[in-house]
Amino acid sequence: MSIRRKLFLGVAAASLVTVVCGFAAVRFLGLESFRRVDQERAVNDIARVAAALDNELAHMDTALRFKSASDITYRFAKDRDRQLAANYFSLEALRGGNLNLMALYDPLGAFVAGAAFDLATRESLPLTPLLESLPPAVRLSGTGGSPIQGRGLADTEAGLMLLCWQPVFNSLGWGPPRGTLAAGRILDERMAETLSRQLHVRFTIQALDRADPSAVAGALTARREDRPASFGPENEESLTAYAVYPGYDGAPVALLSVHHPKADIAQLRQAMLAALGLVGLAGLCTFGVSLWLLVRTVTRPLERITRHVRGLKDAQGLSRPLALGRSDELGALADALDAAGRDLARLYGQLDRQNAALSLLVENIPHPISVKDGQGRYVLANPALAELLGQPLTRLTGATDRELNAPAGWARRARQLEAEVLLGGEPRFASEEIFDAPAGGTRLFETSRLPLADPESGATRVLTVSLDVTERARAEERLRLSENRYRSLFDSMNEGAVVHEIVHGADGEPSDYRVLDVNAAFERILGISRARAVGALASQLYGTPEAPFLAVYSRVAETGEPALFEVFFEPMDKHFTISSFRPAPGQFASIFTDTTERLKTQKALQNAHLTIQHVLDSMPSPVIGVDALARVTHANRAASALLEHAQGGLHGRPLAQAFPALAPHMAAVADSLERGGPAELHRIPLTVGGVQRLCDLQAFPMTAAGRVTGAVVRIDDVTERVRMQEVVLQTEKMMSVGGLAAGMAHEINNPLGGILQSVQIIKRRLQEDLPANIREAKRLGCPLENVLAYLEAREVTRFLDGIHEAGRRAAAIVANMLEFSRRSESKMTPSKLDAVVDKALELASSDYDLRKKYDFRLIGIVRDYDPALPSVRCTKTEIEQVLLNLIKNAAQALSMGPSPDAPRITLRLIREESFARIEVEDNGPGMEEAVRKRVFEPFFTTKPTGVGTGLGLSVSYFIVTQNHGGSMTVESSPGRGARFIVRLPFSPPPQA
């Protein structure tokens, strides 16, 4: 180093020391003390704001304590008074307490009542999402280890909220708590402005997840290091301090920011800066004087050399000459620089071309490439890595993966592998590295890490090159899933499936085909295992001289046109339906179904159709089938014979035209087709062979797939059956009269005369005006007046009157029986059903068979009559006969087996729209379902031979349904008695 240069450096150093010492005195002794004062005041402001928030919580907690320990709250939690809730949780109530939220929970944490309002707009807030965002400790206070009461700040759906909750007790604190009362006040901008005005402090408070991440990180660090606050960037006017504010559970929930003004020390700061300027000016003057001495001799030549060196940015700059025109040390230096510049220009040219190519490659390659030092900091990174990390490229240099917020698992694994490379000096390869990119989802990489020596420091670095194989892995996974789905579908098909490839002969023509793959259905249908089929030639596999259907399959494999055909394969004695298509050139796939059983079924169906037609033709009753439009589809021989038509000309014709005699009764067929239910017409007159016959017509709908497709019409000639029913009706009536006559002879008529006569004689012997009575009483020393007084005192005369009344009633019973036994005309008259039922009951109680065999007197009778039931137009004697049959059957059923309850017959009269409903119910043993279905069939009986004829209920059913246009049903099950229901229209239709 020359003397001039040393002098220059000495002067510059002295001047610099002067300036630095002055700056340090001002900066660290003056300005730094003011900065600490500002920070202490900012910390004090944060403490004041936190105390103000705590004070707000304390006031809320005190107010809530009065409400939770109120008898009104206690009563509402207990009784759930809705009117009280409307007042208690109204806008005025919440506004009076300066609250945005109030909610009441029961002891199990279930919501009872509550409300939430925006006090500024007076509008209600969505309550359900707000309550769901509250901490669980609020509604479940005192359970699971949570405190029974509490307060604090919480982040809710409506934002930051001051919360308090208290258990609900009565004013005396008696009994268990009735739930939890919670109140909340939203810490919004309006409340923050109010506190700012009160405290004269500018501050903001935000939830941690919505605040500046860097500010949150600084505040949390200060909390961990037990510092009161952290400080943000400051300017000339204010200083920003940050601190975290805890929530209800003590965990940080919000960031408190205080902006402290620095105006009070601005003047002092300006004075210190002025002093600093004066110190700097003195040092500058000293340096200027010294510098002027060296400018001409040293500084100016050095500046030329410096400008020349700074201009050496490329090969062109290195080639520029440096001519000082001097022979001293600076001239020699200039010549040496010129020589070195020329050499460097040539080398830099080569290096620039290599660097340009390498940079172009690294920057444009889509795979992440990086170089890290021994501490894991990025020295070099390409745009692909920056995009993967979601960071600007400029931020990567000098940062670690953790500082760049890279996925923790990936960063930890990468650092481990880099350490192994640095320690062992050998490359490491990872075939699968999972990276959860912030914006690109999960990515998969193949990564190579190699040791790389730094040419300047000699330190070992790690070069990392990653290949993104995510799409390849996904494609491989999709291919695997597709293969699995294809294999699952292929193996689960019910049809046989087989893939072949065409085999060509020496002449190039198709000569055979080879099996490539088969499914499980192929093995099941053909009985050939997969191991035997795969790889075999078709001619060998099926044992045929030539491959089956080779011409068809070769055409499919060559042209790609699919083929569908049905064939009988003689070697297996089976019928197949085969569909063939080309999956790839030179190949074909066949999907086949064994149709052997289907063809057999079709043939069986044809035979069954002929059999059914023969069965229909064999039926004696006419049967006619119609479609949904009432057109004839089939008719048996009986139908053609009955209605004088030939079978061949009926098909397709409307039923009314094909059988004109049925035209007046088409409404029943149409009703069956419309409703989808059966329809019946009884005793319709049809002229057959010039003779009028009575027939029953029944229409049964045919349904398919939930809709009516047609109906079957059946016609039965019931002329003789009607006549027989009329005869049976009279016979049954006479049988009943016979039983009643025998009862009167044995139970009433014989003793009735003696009873009545004896009563008359006793009364005559007690008369006071007969001389014979007076004379005998005196002879015996017993005055007649005393005898009469005794008889009156002992109510003997009343008993005699009762005997006389019973005899009169017995005479009335005899009269009723005689009236019932007479043959009367079937004339309908308005009748009171309660009188008819009572009369039938009276007849039943007098029935000799019932009293002798079934002890009718032991059966309880329950009458349940509708007093408002109007008269019913009916044939009184016929309805009496029906009810007598039902009461007798009930009594007989009650005698058939023991019952847990006392035997009882219930008689009901109910109005049911336009019908009068009569119910005869017993609590006997009931009936099996098979018996209940046949109970109205003629001659069907469950009684022993000689006890019943099986015609009673059949005749009764006929009387109700045919003679009166009503209905008769039975409800019964074993062990639950039976109930017979008779419905009679108030105005029955005229009889046919």
PDB file of C-alpha atoms in Angstrom, residues 3 30 135 182 201 258 294 417 458 506 510 544 553 621 661 738 769 837 848 854 862 969 984:
ATOM      1  CA  ILE A   3       1.873   6.289   1.560  1.00  0.00           C
ATOM      2  CA  GLY A  30     -30.881  10.198  23.441  1.00  0.00           C
ATOM      3  CA  PRO A 135     -68.116 -23.046  23.615  1.00  0.00           C
ATOM      4  CA  ALA A 182     -75.784 -17.295  29.295  1.00  0.00           C
ATOM      5  CA  VAL A 201     -56.441   5.193  23.440  1.00  0.00           C
ATOM      6  CA  VAL A 258     -52.640  -0.287  20.420  1.00  0.00           C
ATOM      7  CA  LEU A 294      -5.396  13.552  -1.934  1.00  0.00           C
ATOM      8  CA  LEU A 417     -32.192 -37.206   3.987  1.00  0.00           C
ATOM      9  CA  GLY A 458     -15.361 -25.698  -0.014  1.00  0.00           C
ATOM     10  CA  ALA A 506     -50.294 -70.747 -43.867  1.00  0.00           C
ATOM     11  CA  PRO A 510     -58.545 -67.584 -40.617  1.00  0.00           C
ATOM     12  CA  THR A 544     -65.212 -80.210 -33.385  1.00  0.00           C
ATOM     13  CA  TYR A 553     -66.354 -64.605 -35.825  1.00  0.00           C
ATOM     14  CA  SER A 621    -120.121 -71.935 -15.892  1.00  0.00           C
ATOM     15  CA  ALA A 661    -128.048 -59.960 -23.291  1.00  0.00           C
ATOM     16  CA  GLY A 738    -141.097 -75.788  16.359  1.00  0.00           C
ATOM     17  CA  ASP A 769    -165.693 -58.168  52.339  1.00  0.00           C
ATOM     18  CA  VAL A 837    -133.581 -56.326  18.544  1.00  0.00           C
ATOM     19  CA  TYR A 848    -136.572 -74.061  24.777  1.00  0.00           C
ATOM     20  CA  TYR A 854    -127.100 -73.604  26.817  1.00  0.00           C
ATOM     21  CA  VAL A 862    -125.244 -55.576  27.088  1.00  0.00           C
ATOM     22  CA  THR A 969    -119.754 -59.533   7.654  1.00  0.00           C
ATOM     23  CA  LEU A 984    -129.168 -52.118   6.510  1.00  0.00           C
TER      24      LEU A 984
END
